Coordinates of C-alpha atoms and ligand atoms in Angstrom, one line a residue:
M193 CA -53.2 46.5 -168.3
D194 CA -55.9 45.6 -165.8
I195 CA -56.1 41.8 -166.4
I196 CA -53.9 39.1 -167.9
V197 CA -55.6 35.9 -169.0
I198 CA -53.4 32.8 -169.4
G199 CA -54.9 30.6 -172.2
S200 CA -57.6 31.1 -174.8
G201 CA -59.7 28.0 -174.1
I202 CA -63.5 28.8 -174.0
G203 CA -63.2 29.5 -170.2
G204 CA -60.3 32.0 -170.8
L205 CA -62.0 33.7 -173.8
T206 CA -65.4 34.1 -172.2
A207 CA -63.8 35.6 -169.0
A208 CA -61.6 37.9 -171.1
A209 CA -64.2 39.0 -173.5
L210 CA -66.8 39.7 -170.8
L211 CA -64.2 41.7 -168.8
A212 CA -63.4 43.7 -171.9
R213 CA -67.1 44.3 -172.3
Y214 CA -67.2 45.6 -168.7
G215 CA -64.5 48.1 -169.8
K216 CA -61.4 46.4 -168.4
R217 CA -58.1 46.4 -170.2
V218 CA -57.5 42.7 -170.9
I219 CA -54.8 40.7 -172.7
V220 CA -55.0 37.0 -173.4
C221 CA -51.7 35.1 -173.7
E222 CA -52.2 31.9 -175.6
S223 CA -49.3 29.4 -175.9
H224 CA -50.5 27.8 -179.1
T225 CA -50.6 29.5 -182.5
I226 CA -54.3 28.8 -182.8
A227 CA -56.8 30.0 -180.2
G228 CA -59.5 27.8 -178.5
G229 CA -57.7 25.1 -176.5
A230 CA -59.7 21.9 -176.6
A231 CA -62.2 23.6 -178.9
H232 CA -59.8 24.8 -181.6
S233 CA -60.1 23.8 -185.2
F234 CA -57.2 23.2 -187.5
R235 CA -56.9 23.0 -191.3
R236 CA -54.9 20.4 -193.4
R237 CA -55.1 20.0 -197.2
G238 CA -58.6 21.6 -197.4
F239 CA -60.1 19.6 -194.4
E240 CA -61.2 21.6 -191.4
F241 CA -60.8 19.4 -188.3
D242 CA -62.3 19.9 -184.9
S243 CA -59.8 19.0 -182.2
G244 CA -62.5 18.3 -179.5
P245 CA -66.1 19.2 -179.0
S246 CA -68.8 18.9 -181.7
F247 CA -72.1 18.5 -179.7
Y248 CA -73.8 21.9 -179.1
C249 CA -77.2 23.2 -178.4
G250 CA -78.6 26.7 -177.8
L251 CA -75.9 28.6 -179.8
T252 CA -78.5 30.5 -181.8
G253 CA -81.9 32.1 -181.3
D254 CA -83.1 35.6 -180.7
N255 CA -80.6 37.9 -179.1
R256 CA -82.3 38.3 -175.7
S257 CA -79.6 36.7 -173.6
A258 CA -82.0 35.0 -171.2
S259 CA -83.8 33.1 -174.0
S260 CA -80.8 30.8 -174.6
L261 CA -79.5 28.9 -171.6
N262 CA -76.1 28.3 -173.3
P263 CA -73.6 30.5 -171.5
V264 CA -71.6 30.9 -174.7
K265 CA -74.6 32.3 -176.5
Q266 CA -75.3 34.7 -173.5
V267 CA -71.8 36.0 -173.7
L268 CA -71.9 36.4 -177.5
D269 CA -75.1 38.3 -177.2
V270 CA -73.7 40.9 -174.9
L271 CA -70.6 41.2 -177.0
G272 CA -72.8 41.8 -180.1
E273 CA -71.6 38.7 -181.9
S274 CA -73.5 35.7 -183.3
L275 CA -73.0 32.4 -185.1
A276 CA -74.7 30.6 -187.9
T277 CA -75.6 27.0 -187.2
V278 CA -77.2 23.9 -188.7
S279 CA -79.8 22.0 -186.7
Y280 CA -80.1 18.2 -187.0
D281 CA -82.0 15.3 -185.5
P282 CA -81.4 12.5 -184.6
L283 CA -78.5 14.0 -182.6
G284 CA -76.6 10.7 -183.0
H285 CA -76.7 6.9 -183.2
Y286 CA -75.5 4.6 -180.4
H287 CA -74.2 1.3 -181.8
F288 CA -74.0 -1.6 -179.3
P289 CA -72.9 -5.1 -180.3
E290 CA -76.6 -6.2 -180.4
G291 CA -77.8 -3.3 -182.5
S292 CA -78.1 0.5 -183.1
L293 CA -80.4 3.1 -181.6
P294 CA -81.1 6.5 -183.1
V295 CA -81.0 9.2 -180.4
Y296 CA -83.5 12.0 -180.9
S297 CA -83.4 15.4 -179.2
N298 CA -87.1 15.3 -178.7
A299 CA -87.8 13.3 -175.5
E300 CA -91.0 11.7 -176.7
R301 CA -89.3 10.5 -179.9
Y302 CA -86.4 9.2 -178.0
R303 CA -88.7 7.2 -175.6
Q304 CA -90.5 5.7 -178.7
E305 CA -87.2 4.4 -179.9
L306 CA -86.4 2.9 -176.5
A307 CA -89.8 1.3 -176.4
K308 CA -89.0 -0.7 -179.6
I309 CA -86.1 -2.3 -177.6
T310 CA -87.6 -2.4 -174.1
P311 CA -91.1 -1.2 -173.5
Q312 CA -90.7 -1.5 -169.7
G313 CA -87.3 0.3 -169.9
A314 CA -88.8 3.2 -171.8
K315 CA -91.5 3.7 -169.1
E316 CA -88.7 3.6 -166.4
F317 CA -86.7 6.1 -168.4
Q318 CA -89.7 8.5 -168.4
Q319 CA -89.8 8.2 -164.6
F320 CA -86.1 9.0 -164.5
E321 CA -86.7 12.1 -166.6
Q322 CA -89.6 13.2 -164.5
R323 CA -87.4 13.1 -161.4
L324 CA -84.7 15.2 -163.1
L325 CA -86.7 17.7 -165.1
P326 CA -88.1 19.9 -162.3
L327 CA -84.5 20.7 -161.5
Y328 CA -83.9 21.8 -165.1
H329 CA -87.1 23.9 -165.0
A330 CA -85.9 25.7 -161.8
M331 CA -82.4 26.2 -163.2
K332 CA -83.5 27.6 -166.5
G333 CA -85.0 30.7 -165.0
I334 CA -81.6 31.9 -163.9
P335 CA -79.2 33.0 -166.7
S336 CA -75.6 32.0 -166.2
L337 CA -74.8 35.7 -167.1
A338 CA -76.1 36.6 -163.6
L339 CA -73.8 34.4 -161.7
R340 CA -70.7 35.3 -159.7
A341 CA -68.6 33.4 -157.3
D342 CA -69.1 35.3 -154.0
W343 CA -71.8 36.3 -151.5
Q344 CA -72.9 39.2 -153.7
V345 CA -74.6 36.7 -156.0
I346 CA -77.3 36.2 -153.3
P347 CA -78.9 39.7 -153.3
L348 CA -78.4 39.8 -157.1
L349 CA -80.4 36.6 -157.7
V350 CA -83.0 37.3 -155.0
G351 CA -83.6 40.8 -156.5
R352 CA -84.0 39.5 -160.1
Y353 CA -85.0 35.9 -160.0
L354 CA -86.9 35.1 -156.8
P355 CA -89.5 32.9 -158.4
S356 CA -86.9 30.6 -159.9
L357 CA -84.9 30.5 -156.7
L358 CA -88.1 29.4 -154.9
K359 CA -88.6 26.7 -157.5
M360 CA -85.0 25.5 -156.7
L361 CA -85.7 24.9 -153.0
P362 CA -87.5 21.5 -153.3
N363 CA -84.8 20.5 -155.8
L364 CA -81.8 21.3 -153.6
P365 CA -81.1 17.7 -152.5
L366 CA -80.7 16.9 -156.2
V367 CA -78.1 19.6 -156.8
Q368 CA -75.2 17.7 -155.4
G369 CA -76.8 14.3 -155.8
S370 CA -75.7 11.8 -158.4
V371 CA -77.6 10.7 -161.5
G372 CA -76.9 7.2 -160.2
S373 CA -79.1 7.7 -157.1
V374 CA -82.0 8.9 -159.4
M375 CA -81.4 6.0 -161.7
D376 CA -81.4 3.5 -158.7
S377 CA -84.8 4.7 -157.6
T378 CA -86.5 4.8 -161.0
V379 CA -84.8 2.3 -163.5
Q380 CA -84.3 -1.4 -163.0
D381 CA -84.0 -2.3 -166.7
P382 CA -80.3 -3.3 -167.3
W383 CA -80.4 -2.0 -170.9
V384 CA -81.6 1.4 -170.0
R385 CA -79.2 1.6 -167.0
R386 CA -76.3 1.0 -169.4
L387 CA -77.7 3.7 -171.7
I388 CA -77.9 6.2 -168.8
D389 CA -74.3 5.3 -167.8
L390 CA -73.2 5.9 -171.4
E391 CA -74.9 9.3 -171.7
C392 CA -73.3 10.3 -168.4
F393 CA -69.9 9.0 -169.5
L394 CA -70.2 11.1 -172.7
L395 CA -70.9 14.2 -170.7
S396 CA -68.6 14.0 -167.7
G397 CA -66.2 11.2 -168.3
L398 CA -67.8 9.3 -165.4
K399 CA -70.8 6.9 -165.2
A400 CA -74.2 7.7 -163.6
H401 CA -73.0 7.3 -160.0
G402 CA -70.1 9.7 -160.6
T403 CA -72.1 12.4 -162.5
I404 CA -74.0 15.1 -160.7
A405 CA -77.7 15.3 -161.4
P406 CA -77.9 18.9 -162.6
E407 CA -75.6 18.1 -165.5
V408 CA -77.9 15.4 -166.9
A409 CA -81.1 17.3 -166.0
F410 CA -79.8 20.2 -168.0
M411 CA -78.8 18.1 -171.0
L412 CA -82.1 16.2 -171.2
G413 CA -84.2 19.4 -170.7
E414 CA -82.2 21.6 -173.1
R415 CA -81.8 19.1 -175.9
S416 CA -85.5 18.5 -176.0
R417 CA -86.4 22.2 -175.7
V418 CA -84.1 23.6 -178.4
G419 CA -82.6 20.6 -180.2
V420 CA -78.9 20.2 -181.2
E421 CA -76.9 22.2 -183.8
Y422 CA -73.5 22.5 -185.3
P423 CA -71.7 25.8 -185.9
V424 CA -71.2 26.6 -189.6
G425 CA -67.4 26.7 -190.0
G426 CA -66.8 24.1 -187.3
S427 CA -66.0 24.5 -183.6
G428 CA -63.4 27.1 -184.6
A429 CA -66.3 29.4 -185.6
I430 CA -67.3 29.7 -181.9
I431 CA -63.7 30.7 -181.0
K432 CA -63.6 33.2 -183.8
A433 CA -66.8 34.8 -182.6
L434 CA -65.4 35.0 -179.1
V435 CA -62.1 36.5 -180.3
R436 CA -64.0 39.1 -182.5
G437 CA -66.1 40.0 -179.4
L438 CA -63.0 40.3 -177.3
E439 CA -61.3 42.6 -179.8
R440 CA -64.4 44.6 -180.5
W441 CA -64.4 45.7 -176.9
G442 CA -60.7 46.5 -176.9
G443 CA -59.3 43.3 -175.5
K444 CA -56.1 41.8 -177.0
L445 CA -55.1 38.2 -177.9
R446 CA -51.5 37.2 -178.3
L447 CA -50.9 33.8 -180.0
G448 CA -47.7 31.8 -179.6
C449 CA -47.3 33.5 -176.3
H450 CA -46.4 30.9 -173.7
V451 CA -46.5 32.0 -170.1
E452 CA -43.7 30.5 -168.1
E453 CA -44.4 31.8 -164.7
I454 CA -47.1 33.7 -162.7
L455 CA -45.3 36.5 -160.8
V456 CA -46.2 36.6 -157.1
E457 CA -45.0 39.2 -154.7
S458 CA -45.9 39.2 -151.0
G459 CA -48.6 36.6 -151.6
K460 CA -50.2 38.6 -154.4
A461 CA -50.2 38.0 -158.2
V462 CA -48.6 40.9 -160.0
G463 CA -48.2 39.7 -163.6
V464 CA -46.6 37.0 -165.7
K465 CA -43.2 36.1 -167.2
L466 CA -43.4 34.9 -170.8
Q467 CA -41.2 32.2 -172.3
N468 CA -39.4 34.9 -174.4
G469 CA -38.4 36.6 -171.1
E470 CA -40.8 39.4 -171.4
M471 CA -42.7 40.5 -168.2
L472 CA -46.3 41.6 -168.3
K473 CA -47.7 43.4 -165.2
A474 CA -51.3 43.5 -164.0
P475 CA -53.0 43.3 -160.6
I476 CA -55.2 40.5 -161.7
V477 CA -54.1 37.2 -163.4
I478 CA -56.7 34.6 -164.6
S479 CA -55.3 31.2 -165.4
N480 CA -57.2 29.0 -168.0
A481 CA -54.5 26.4 -167.7
S482 CA -55.7 23.3 -165.9
M483 CA -55.4 23.3 -162.1
W484 CA -52.4 20.9 -162.3
D485 CA -50.6 23.0 -164.9
T486 CA -51.3 26.2 -163.0
Y487 CA -50.1 24.9 -159.6
T488 CA -47.1 22.8 -160.8
K489 CA -45.8 24.7 -163.8
L490 CA -46.8 28.3 -163.4
L491 CA -46.3 28.7 -159.6
A492 CA -43.5 27.7 -157.2
P493 CA -44.7 25.3 -154.5
E494 CA -43.9 27.8 -151.8
D495 CA -46.4 30.3 -153.4
L496 CA -49.2 28.1 -152.1
P497 CA -50.2 26.8 -148.6
P498 CA -48.7 23.2 -148.5
S499 CA -52.0 21.5 -147.6
F500 CA -53.9 23.3 -150.4
Y501 CA -51.1 22.4 -152.9
Q502 CA -51.2 18.7 -151.9
A503 CA -55.0 18.5 -152.0
A504 CA -55.2 20.2 -155.4
L505 CA -52.6 17.9 -156.9
A506 CA -54.3 14.8 -155.4
T507 CA -57.5 15.5 -157.5
P508 CA -58.1 12.5 -159.8
A509 CA -58.0 13.1 -163.5
V510 CA -60.0 11.5 -166.3
E511 CA -57.8 9.7 -168.9
S512 CA -56.5 11.2 -172.1
F513 CA -57.5 10.3 -175.6
M514 CA -56.5 8.5 -178.8
H515 CA -57.7 10.6 -181.8
L516 CA -58.1 9.6 -185.4
H517 CA -58.6 12.5 -187.8
L518 CA -59.4 11.5 -191.4
G519 CA -60.2 13.0 -194.7
I520 CA -62.3 10.5 -196.7
K521 CA -63.9 10.1 -200.1
A522 CA -67.6 10.7 -199.8
D523 CA -69.0 9.0 -202.9
G524 CA -72.0 6.8 -202.1
L525 CA -72.3 8.1 -198.5
E526 CA -75.3 10.4 -199.2
D527 CA -77.3 9.0 -196.2
L528 CA -74.4 9.4 -193.8
T529 CA -75.2 11.1 -190.4
G530 CA -72.8 13.1 -188.3
H531 CA -72.6 11.7 -184.8
H532 CA -72.1 8.1 -183.7
V533 CA -71.0 6.3 -180.5
V534 CA -69.8 2.7 -180.8
V535 CA -69.6 0.4 -177.8
H536 CA -67.6 -2.7 -179.0
N537 CA -68.0 -5.1 -176.2
N538 CA -70.8 -5.6 -173.7
Q539 CA -68.7 -7.7 -171.4
Q540 CA -66.4 -4.8 -170.8
D541 CA -67.2 -1.6 -168.9
I542 CA -68.0 1.3 -171.2
T543 CA -65.2 3.3 -169.6
V544 CA -62.5 0.8 -170.5
P545 CA -60.1 2.6 -173.0
G546 CA -60.9 1.7 -176.5
N547 CA -64.3 0.1 -175.8
T548 CA -66.4 3.2 -176.3
C549 CA -65.6 5.3 -179.4
M550 CA -67.0 8.7 -180.4
I551 CA -67.4 9.6 -184.1
S552 CA -68.1 13.1 -185.5
I553 CA -68.4 13.8 -189.3
P554 CA -69.3 17.5 -189.3
S555 CA -69.0 17.8 -193.1
V556 CA -72.5 16.2 -193.3
W557 CA -73.8 19.5 -191.8
D558 CA -71.4 22.0 -193.4
G559 CA -70.0 20.8 -196.7
N560 CA -67.3 23.5 -196.7
L561 CA -65.4 21.7 -194.0
A562 CA -64.0 19.2 -196.6
P563 CA -63.0 19.5 -200.3
P564 CA -65.8 18.7 -202.8
G565 CA -66.6 15.0 -202.8
H566 CA -65.0 14.4 -199.3
H567 CA -65.9 14.2 -195.6
V568 CA -63.9 15.2 -192.6
V569 CA -63.9 12.7 -189.7
H570 CA -62.9 12.9 -186.1
T571 CA -63.0 9.7 -184.0
Y572 CA -61.7 9.4 -180.4
T573 CA -61.6 7.1 -177.4
L574 CA -60.2 7.3 -173.9
E575 CA -56.6 6.2 -173.5
P576 CA -54.3 6.5 -170.4
Y577 CA -51.4 8.8 -170.6
A578 CA -49.1 6.5 -168.6
G579 CA -46.8 4.4 -170.7
W580 CA -46.7 6.7 -173.8
E581 CA -43.2 7.8 -174.8
R582 CA -41.8 9.1 -178.1
N583 CA -39.4 6.2 -178.4
Q584 CA -38.7 3.6 -181.2
G585 CA -42.0 1.8 -180.7
Y586 CA -44.1 4.9 -180.7
E587 CA -45.3 4.8 -184.4
E588 CA -46.2 1.1 -184.1
K589 CA -48.1 1.5 -180.8
K590 CA -50.0 4.5 -182.3
R591 CA -51.1 2.4 -185.2
E592 CA -52.1 -0.5 -183.0
K593 CA -54.2 1.7 -180.7
A594 CA -55.9 3.4 -183.6
E595 CA -57.3 0.0 -184.7
T596 CA -60.2 0.3 -182.3
L597 CA -61.2 3.6 -183.9
Y598 CA -61.1 2.2 -187.4
R599 CA -63.2 -0.8 -186.2
A600 CA -65.7 1.6 -184.7
L601 CA -65.8 3.6 -188.0
S602 CA -66.4 0.4 -190.0
R603 CA -69.8 0.0 -188.1
V604 CA -70.8 3.3 -189.8
I605 CA -68.8 3.2 -193.0
P606 CA -67.9 -0.4 -193.8
D607 CA -65.3 0.3 -196.4
I608 CA -63.7 3.1 -194.4
R609 CA -60.1 2.0 -195.1
E610 CA -60.5 2.3 -198.9
R611 CA -61.8 5.8 -198.6
V612 CA -59.0 7.4 -196.6
V613 CA -57.1 10.2 -198.4
L614 CA -55.6 11.9 -195.3
E615 CA -54.9 10.3 -191.9
M616 CA -53.6 11.7 -188.6
I617 CA -53.4 9.7 -185.5
G618 CA -53.2 11.5 -182.2
T619 CA -52.0 10.0 -178.9
P620 CA -52.2 11.3 -175.3
L621 CA -48.8 12.9 -176.0
T622 CA -50.3 14.8 -179.0
H623 CA -53.3 15.8 -176.9
A624 CA -51.1 17.0 -174.0
H625 CA -48.8 18.9 -176.4
Y626 CA -51.3 20.8 -178.5
L627 CA -53.8 21.5 -175.7
R628 CA -51.0 22.3 -173.1
R629 CA -52.9 20.0 -170.7
Y630 CA -51.6 18.0 -167.8
H631 CA -51.3 14.4 -169.0
G632 CA -53.7 15.3 -171.8
T633 CA -56.6 14.8 -169.4
Y634 CA -60.2 15.4 -170.3
G635 CA -60.5 17.1 -166.9
P636 CA -60.9 16.3 -163.2
A637 CA -62.6 13.1 -162.2
I638 CA -64.5 14.5 -159.3
A639 CA -67.3 12.1 -158.6
A640 CA -70.7 13.2 -157.3
G641 CA -70.7 13.0 -153.5
K642 CA -66.9 12.7 -153.4
G643 CA -66.2 16.4 -153.6
T644 CA -67.0 19.5 -155.6
F645 CA -65.1 21.3 -158.4
P646 CA -63.0 24.2 -156.9
G647 CA -64.2 27.7 -157.4
T648 CA -62.5 30.6 -159.3
H649 CA -60.6 31.9 -156.2
T650 CA -57.1 30.7 -155.3
P651 CA -55.1 31.2 -152.1
I652 CA -53.1 33.9 -154.0
K653 CA -54.6 37.4 -154.0
G654 CA -55.3 38.6 -157.5
L655 CA -55.0 35.1 -159.0
Y656 CA -58.1 33.4 -160.3
R657 CA -58.8 30.3 -162.4
V658 CA -61.3 29.4 -165.1
G659 CA -62.0 26.4 -167.2
D660 CA -62.8 22.7 -166.8
S661 CA -61.0 22.3 -163.5
T662 CA -63.2 24.9 -161.8
M663 CA -66.9 25.0 -161.0
P664 CA -69.1 24.0 -162.7
G665 CA -66.9 21.5 -164.5
I666 CA -66.2 19.9 -167.9
G667 CA -67.8 20.8 -171.3
V668 CA -68.2 23.9 -173.4
P669 CA -71.3 25.4 -171.6
A670 CA -69.7 24.7 -168.2
V671 CA -66.4 26.3 -168.9
A672 CA -68.1 29.3 -170.4
A673 CA -70.1 29.6 -167.1
S674 CA -66.8 29.4 -165.2
G675 CA -65.5 32.3 -167.3
I676 CA -68.7 34.3 -166.6
M677 CA -68.5 33.6 -162.9
C678 CA -64.9 34.8 -162.7
A679 CA -65.5 37.9 -164.8
N680 CA -68.6 38.9 -162.8
T681 CA -66.8 38.4 -159.5
L682 CA -64.3 41.1 -160.6
V683 CA -66.8 43.8 -161.3
D684 CA -69.4 45.7 -159.5
V685 CA -72.9 44.1 -159.1
R686 CA -74.4 47.2 -160.7
Q687 CA -72.4 46.5 -163.9
I688 CA -73.8 43.0 -164.1
G689 CA -77.3 44.4 -163.6
E690 CA -76.7 46.8 -166.5
L691 CA -75.6 44.0 -168.8
L692 CA -78.6 41.8 -167.9
G693 CA -80.6 44.9 -168.7
N694 CA -83.8 44.1 -170.5
T695 CA -83.2 40.3 -170.2
K696 CA -85.1 40.5 -166.8
K697 CA -87.8 37.9 -166.9
Ligands
FAD877 C1 -62.2 15.0 -177.6 C2 -63.0 16.0 -176.9 C3 -64.4 16.0 -177.2 C4 -65.2 16.9 -176.5 N1 -66.5 17.0 -176.9 C5 -67.3 18.0 -176.3 C6 -68.6 18.2 -176.8 O1 -69.0 17.6 -177.8 N2 -69.4 19.2 -176.2 C7 -68.9 19.9 -175.1 O2 -69.6 20.7 -174.6 N3 -67.7 19.7 -174.6 C8 -66.9 18.7 -175.2 N4 -65.6 18.5 -174.7 C9 -65.1 19.3 -173.5 C10 -64.7 20.7 -173.8 O3 -64.2 20.8 -175.1 C11 -63.7 21.2 -172.8 O4 -64.2 20.9 -171.5 C12 -63.5 22.7 -172.9 O5 -63.3 23.1 -174.2 C13 -62.2 23.1 -172.1 O6 -62.1 24.5 -172.1 P1 -61.2 25.2 -171.0 O7 -61.6 26.6 -171.0 O8 -61.1 24.5 -169.7 O9 -59.7 25.2 -171.6 P2 -58.8 24.5 -172.6 O10 -59.6 24.1 -173.8 O11 -58.0 23.4 -171.9 O12 -57.8 25.6 -173.0 C14 -56.8 26.1 -172.1 C15 -55.9 27.0 -173.0 O13 -54.8 27.4 -172.2 C16 -53.6 27.4 -172.9 N5 -52.5 27.4 -172.0 C17 -52.2 26.4 -171.1 N6 -51.0 26.7 -170.5 C18 -50.6 27.9 -171.0 C19 -49.5 28.7 -170.7 N7 -48.6 28.4 -169.8 N8 -49.3 29.8 -171.4 C20 -50.3 30.2 -172.4 N9 -51.3 29.5 -172.7 C21 -51.5 28.3 -172.0 C22 -53.7 26.2 -173.8 O14 -52.9 26.2 -174.9 C23 -55.2 26.2 -174.2 O15 -55.4 26.9 -175.3 C24 -64.7 17.7 -175.4 C25 -63.4 17.6 -175.1 C26 -62.5 16.8 -175.8 C27 -61.1 16.7 -175.5

């Protein structure tokens, strides 16, 4: 075996599948019996539930990799795999105490909706967009598939994408800048400022001053360019396509295969020890477990330099989640739309656990995700991990904490409680358990200007990391990009050039 990948989250799968595509012998060891990590789907009584993500764009299109900016799509293209999707607009509705706002992918339509609430705010929002979009236009000329995490990226990009690199130059100050600073210089309207904070929070888990500008530039540019879409079959369809691609190119996936330890000899990774005692040997190990899990559970503290170890563990983490997964009766809900965000209380910060609730009803796009006459619902909100224990009061606390999610749902489906035919409440303990994630966190809370996400390299030779606690950060496109950067770093530049092949612009 050339490479062992620990974990089949999107970061692990993209790295593994791409390395298999490059001709490496790869095995993915996934602890859970279902692949996909935060993006896995699971089935109960005919309902297909997403465990996490449901907002996507750029998953389809023609199969020239450079035409879609979504790194998942770029990887699927070179693997020879594809997905069917359903497009929809508005992409969601934001519900505030004072009223609701449809959010359109198309920038012009979105601004028209804003203008109905605050004409001056809509003008300011346009100025905000105009400051960010040049960065998006510069970034979009460089496919993620061309990136790697060492100096060799420079000649590669200069050789193939010089015009786009030149466009990047005037935008460099924005690259590590915060959305907040762009907002401060363009938007005074308090209503629009809260809206921008909300959009940032939905993306990064942090408000505008904590979120880096490229993330929002990319989101605004891309959703207006290609619109949003949902994969037929649910989020699990993305995982299935990546697994098919991995296996098509000779890679292997082992489920229910928990890695207990990364084996290190003389400062070099040499393989892994599985929970069942089996040893797998390879000169390269890639961990898709979070940075906290990798460094505290899979390695011994003495394997890492003490200052590195302490700094890594001191990285702040975004909270975990309460989840409510429901199967509901669909009669009379013909006009239901799929995505909603409910903010309960304007006097409270949007980041206060329970105040902002996300709702996804994907059976409105793909009826096969629920039995006939039913919908499948996933609602979630932030919830701290601390204080949760599986003790006597657990069931009662769970029920109590799910109330805010029911209240949010009743903004969209007033008689929600009478419709429920299947109910599952998940707590931070559930999230941490099924996703094998440290404290069930959404990911690192690395605020703009306060640090950058660590790269794929580690102080241990032969050990690499991918996923949402590495560059570029949290979210499906970002973790897929981390997988690409890691895989490309482990192969010859010539091989990357061959893969990019006729995608040269
Ligand atoms: C509720 C929710 C909603 C979200 N919504 C969106 C959205 O709409 N759009 C979007 O783009 N992003 C969204 N995200 C974010 C996105 O889903 C994640 O950032 C991304 O999926 C994380 O991928 P990852 O590669 O970092 O790994 P993870 O998904 O964390 O996967 C890591 C894998 O490693 C495995 N593992 C860990 N330890 C071991 C071990 N010791 N041995 C073997 N296997 C192990 C785990 O079981 C897991 O399968 C959402 C996330 C959540 C939680």
